[in-house]
Tab-separated table of C-alpha atoms and ligand atoms in Angstrom:
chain	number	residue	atom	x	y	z
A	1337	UNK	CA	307.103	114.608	81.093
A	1338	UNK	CA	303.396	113.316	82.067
A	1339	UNK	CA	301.261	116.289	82.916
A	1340	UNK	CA	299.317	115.234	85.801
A	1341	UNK	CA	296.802	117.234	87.590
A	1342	UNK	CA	295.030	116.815	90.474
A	1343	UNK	CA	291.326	118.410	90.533
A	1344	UNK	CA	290.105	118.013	94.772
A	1345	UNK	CA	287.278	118.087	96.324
A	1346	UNK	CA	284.098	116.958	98.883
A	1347	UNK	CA	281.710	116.373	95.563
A	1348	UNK	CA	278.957	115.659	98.400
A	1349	UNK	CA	277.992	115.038	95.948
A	1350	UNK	CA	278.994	115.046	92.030
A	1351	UNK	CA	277.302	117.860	90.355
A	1352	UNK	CA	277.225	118.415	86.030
A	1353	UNK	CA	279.028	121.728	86.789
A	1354	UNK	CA	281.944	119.301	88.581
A	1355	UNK	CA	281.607	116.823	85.576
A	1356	UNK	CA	281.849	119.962	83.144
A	1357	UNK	CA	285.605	120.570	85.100
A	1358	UNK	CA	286.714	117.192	85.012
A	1359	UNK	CA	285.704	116.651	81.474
A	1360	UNK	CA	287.737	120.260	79.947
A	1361	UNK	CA	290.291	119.731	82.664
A	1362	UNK	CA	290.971	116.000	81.598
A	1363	UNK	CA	291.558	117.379	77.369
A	1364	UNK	CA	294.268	120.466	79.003
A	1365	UNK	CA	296.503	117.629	80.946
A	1366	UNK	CA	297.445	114.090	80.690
A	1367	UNK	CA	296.298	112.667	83.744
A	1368	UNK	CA	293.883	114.016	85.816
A	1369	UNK	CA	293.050	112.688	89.390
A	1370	UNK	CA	289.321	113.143	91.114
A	1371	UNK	CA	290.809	113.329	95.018
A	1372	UNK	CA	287.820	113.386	97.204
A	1373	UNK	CA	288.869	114.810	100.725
A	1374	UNK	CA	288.513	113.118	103.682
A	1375	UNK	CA	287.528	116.135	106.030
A	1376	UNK	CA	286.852	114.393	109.444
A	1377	UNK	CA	285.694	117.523	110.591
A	1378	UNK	CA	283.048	117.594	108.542
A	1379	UNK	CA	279.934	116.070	108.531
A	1380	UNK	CA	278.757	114.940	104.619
A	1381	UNK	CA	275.514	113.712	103.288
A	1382	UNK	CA	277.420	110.611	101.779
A	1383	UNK	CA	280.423	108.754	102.820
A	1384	UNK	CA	283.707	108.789	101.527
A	1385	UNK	CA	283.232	105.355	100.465
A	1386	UNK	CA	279.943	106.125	98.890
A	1387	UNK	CA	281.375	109.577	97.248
A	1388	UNK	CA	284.417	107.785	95.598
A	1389	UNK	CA	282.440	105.155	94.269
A	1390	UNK	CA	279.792	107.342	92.604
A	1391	UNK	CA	282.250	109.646	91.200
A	1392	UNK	CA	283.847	105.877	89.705
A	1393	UNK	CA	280.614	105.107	88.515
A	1394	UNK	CA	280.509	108.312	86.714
A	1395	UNK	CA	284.095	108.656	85.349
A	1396	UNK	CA	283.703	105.360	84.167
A	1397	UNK	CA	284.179	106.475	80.113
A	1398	UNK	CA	286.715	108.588	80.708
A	1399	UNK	CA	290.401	106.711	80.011
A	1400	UNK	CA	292.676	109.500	81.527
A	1401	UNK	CA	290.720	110.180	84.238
A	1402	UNK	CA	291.373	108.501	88.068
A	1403	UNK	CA	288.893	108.763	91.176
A	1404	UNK	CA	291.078	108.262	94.525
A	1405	UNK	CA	290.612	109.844	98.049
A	1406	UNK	CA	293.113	111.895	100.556
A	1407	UNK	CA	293.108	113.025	104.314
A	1408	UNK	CA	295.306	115.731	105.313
A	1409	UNK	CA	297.321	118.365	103.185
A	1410	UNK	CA	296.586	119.114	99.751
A	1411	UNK	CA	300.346	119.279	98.845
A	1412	UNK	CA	301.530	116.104	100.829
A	1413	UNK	CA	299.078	114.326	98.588
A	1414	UNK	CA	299.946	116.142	95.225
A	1415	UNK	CA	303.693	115.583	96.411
A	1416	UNK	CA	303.274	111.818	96.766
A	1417	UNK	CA	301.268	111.461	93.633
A	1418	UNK	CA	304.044	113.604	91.897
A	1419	UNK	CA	301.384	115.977	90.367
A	1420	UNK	CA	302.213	119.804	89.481
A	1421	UNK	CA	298.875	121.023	88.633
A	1422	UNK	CA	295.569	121.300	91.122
A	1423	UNK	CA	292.613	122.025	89.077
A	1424	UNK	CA	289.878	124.327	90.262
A	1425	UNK	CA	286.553	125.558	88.989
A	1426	UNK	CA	285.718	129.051	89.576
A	1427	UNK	CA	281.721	129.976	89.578
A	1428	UNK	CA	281.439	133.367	90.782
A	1429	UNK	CA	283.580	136.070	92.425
A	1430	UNK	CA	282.576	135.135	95.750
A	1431	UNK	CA	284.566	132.049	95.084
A	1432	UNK	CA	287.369	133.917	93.211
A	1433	UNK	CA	288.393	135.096	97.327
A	1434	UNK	CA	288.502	131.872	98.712
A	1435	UNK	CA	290.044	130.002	96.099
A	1436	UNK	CA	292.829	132.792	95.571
A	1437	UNK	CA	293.663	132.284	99.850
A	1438	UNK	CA	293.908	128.625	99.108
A	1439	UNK	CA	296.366	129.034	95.528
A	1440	UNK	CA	298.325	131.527	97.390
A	1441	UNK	CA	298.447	129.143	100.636
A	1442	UNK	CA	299.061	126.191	98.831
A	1443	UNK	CA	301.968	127.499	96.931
A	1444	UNK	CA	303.557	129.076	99.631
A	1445	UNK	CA	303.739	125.162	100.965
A	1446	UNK	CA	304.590	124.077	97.961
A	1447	UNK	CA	306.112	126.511	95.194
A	1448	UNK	CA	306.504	124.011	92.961
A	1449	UNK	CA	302.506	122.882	92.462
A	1450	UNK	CA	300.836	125.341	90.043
A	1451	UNK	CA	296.908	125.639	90.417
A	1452	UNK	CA	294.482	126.339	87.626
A	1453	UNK	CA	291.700	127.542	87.239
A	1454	UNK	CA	288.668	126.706	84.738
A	1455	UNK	CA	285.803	129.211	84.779
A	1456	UNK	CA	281.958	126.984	85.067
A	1457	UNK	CA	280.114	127.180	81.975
A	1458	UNK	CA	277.024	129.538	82.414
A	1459	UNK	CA	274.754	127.404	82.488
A	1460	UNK	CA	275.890	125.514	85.824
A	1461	UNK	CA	277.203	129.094	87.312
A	1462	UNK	CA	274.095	128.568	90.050
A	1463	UNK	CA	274.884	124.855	90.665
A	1464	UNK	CA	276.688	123.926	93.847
A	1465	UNK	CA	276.605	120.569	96.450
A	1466	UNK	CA	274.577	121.989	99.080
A	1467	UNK	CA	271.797	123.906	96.986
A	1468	UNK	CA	271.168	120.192	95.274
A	1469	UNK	CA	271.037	118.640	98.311
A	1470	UNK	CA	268.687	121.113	99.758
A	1471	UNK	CA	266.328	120.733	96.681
A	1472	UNK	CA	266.248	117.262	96.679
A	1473	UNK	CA	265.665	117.264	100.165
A	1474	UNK	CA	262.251	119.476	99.820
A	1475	UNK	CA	261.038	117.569	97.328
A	1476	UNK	CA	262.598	119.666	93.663
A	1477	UNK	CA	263.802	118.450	90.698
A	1478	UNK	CA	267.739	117.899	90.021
A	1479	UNK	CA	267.738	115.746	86.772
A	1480	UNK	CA	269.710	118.473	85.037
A	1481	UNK	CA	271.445	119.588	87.540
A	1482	UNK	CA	273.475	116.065	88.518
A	1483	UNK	CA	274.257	112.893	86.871
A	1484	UNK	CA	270.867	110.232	86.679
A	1485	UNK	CA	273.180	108.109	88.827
A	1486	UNK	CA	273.722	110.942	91.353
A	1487	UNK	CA	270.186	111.874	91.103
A	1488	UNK	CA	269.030	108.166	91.826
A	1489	UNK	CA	271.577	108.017	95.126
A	1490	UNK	CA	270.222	111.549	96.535
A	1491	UNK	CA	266.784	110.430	96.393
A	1492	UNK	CA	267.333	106.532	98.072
A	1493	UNK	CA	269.682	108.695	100.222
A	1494	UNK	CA	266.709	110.857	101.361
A	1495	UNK	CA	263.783	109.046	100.836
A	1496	UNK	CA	264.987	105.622	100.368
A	1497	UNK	CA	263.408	104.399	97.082
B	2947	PNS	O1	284.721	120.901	97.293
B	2947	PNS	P1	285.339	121.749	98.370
B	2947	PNS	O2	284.785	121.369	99.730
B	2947	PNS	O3	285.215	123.208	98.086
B	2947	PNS	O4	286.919	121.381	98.371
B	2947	PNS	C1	287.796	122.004	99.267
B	2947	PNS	C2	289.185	121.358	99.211
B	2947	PNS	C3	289.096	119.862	99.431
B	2947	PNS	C4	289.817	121.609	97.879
B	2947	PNS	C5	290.051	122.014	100.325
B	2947	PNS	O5	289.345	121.978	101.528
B	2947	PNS	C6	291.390	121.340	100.531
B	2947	PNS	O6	292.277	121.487	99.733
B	2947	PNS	N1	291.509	120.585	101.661
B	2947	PNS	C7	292.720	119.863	102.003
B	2947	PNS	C8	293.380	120.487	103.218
B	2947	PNS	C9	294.424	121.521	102.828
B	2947	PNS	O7	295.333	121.248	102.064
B	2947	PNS	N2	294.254	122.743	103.332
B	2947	PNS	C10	295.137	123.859	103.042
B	2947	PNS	C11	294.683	124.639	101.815
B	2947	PNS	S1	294.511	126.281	102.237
């Protein structure tokens, strides 16, 4: 049976320590889907539209690898895409609490999705969304901490060149 995994999240935006994930996660299963969420609540820097199509660009090389979006439940979508496996990258213990409420939540809707969890490689442990943003943003470097694609977006994004 086709091992297909679903690995969620904002990537607002795509980070190397996301691309790190998606390339281990996509050798461990046979097809792995990017699902960006589509958190109206939420306020992000780029657009869904904009988010999906950078991770695309990004992806690009990578034949078992899909970028797609969802809205709503995390198990509705990995029910409709028939995946058994969410995928999720683990940095440091303060995200070991949060991520264990979510596995445990998520399989109590859904006993029969499985998550996974890959721990960062060191040297992205510090990396996350919102700290690149913020750099950017003041006026730091982030050319080895994201993609040169990503990099180029941030920077029309904030400064439009
Ligand atoms: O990159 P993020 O923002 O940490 O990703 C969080 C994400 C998208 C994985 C999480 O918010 C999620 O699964 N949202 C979908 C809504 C849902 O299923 N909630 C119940 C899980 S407790």
């Amino acid at each position: 049976m086709l091992r297909r995994a679903v690995y969620p999240g904002s990537f607002d935006p795509l980070t190397n320590g996301h691309l790190d994930i998606i390339h281990r996660a996509a050798e461990i299963v046979d097809e792995l889907l990017v699902a960006v969420v589509c958190n109206p609540s939420k306020s992000p820097l780029f657009s869904l539209e904009e988010r999906r199509q950078m991770l695309s660009e990004c992806l690009r090389g990578l034949p078992n690898v899909r970028v797609d979006c969802f809205e709503g439940l995390l198990v509705d979508y990995m029910r409709v895409q028939q995946a058994g496996i969410i995928v999720k990258g683990l940095r440091a213990v303060s995200d070991f609490e949060v991520e264990f409420q979510m596995a445990l939540m998520n399989r109590k809707l859904a006993p029969e999705v499985d998550t996974i969890f890959l721990m960062t490689s060191a040297k992205h442990a510090f990396l996350s969304s919102s700290s690149v943003k913020e750099v950017v943003k003041l006026g730091g470097q982030v050319s080895d901490m994201v993609p040169p694609y990503v990099e180029e977006r941030l920077l029309k994004k904030f400064f439009s060149r």
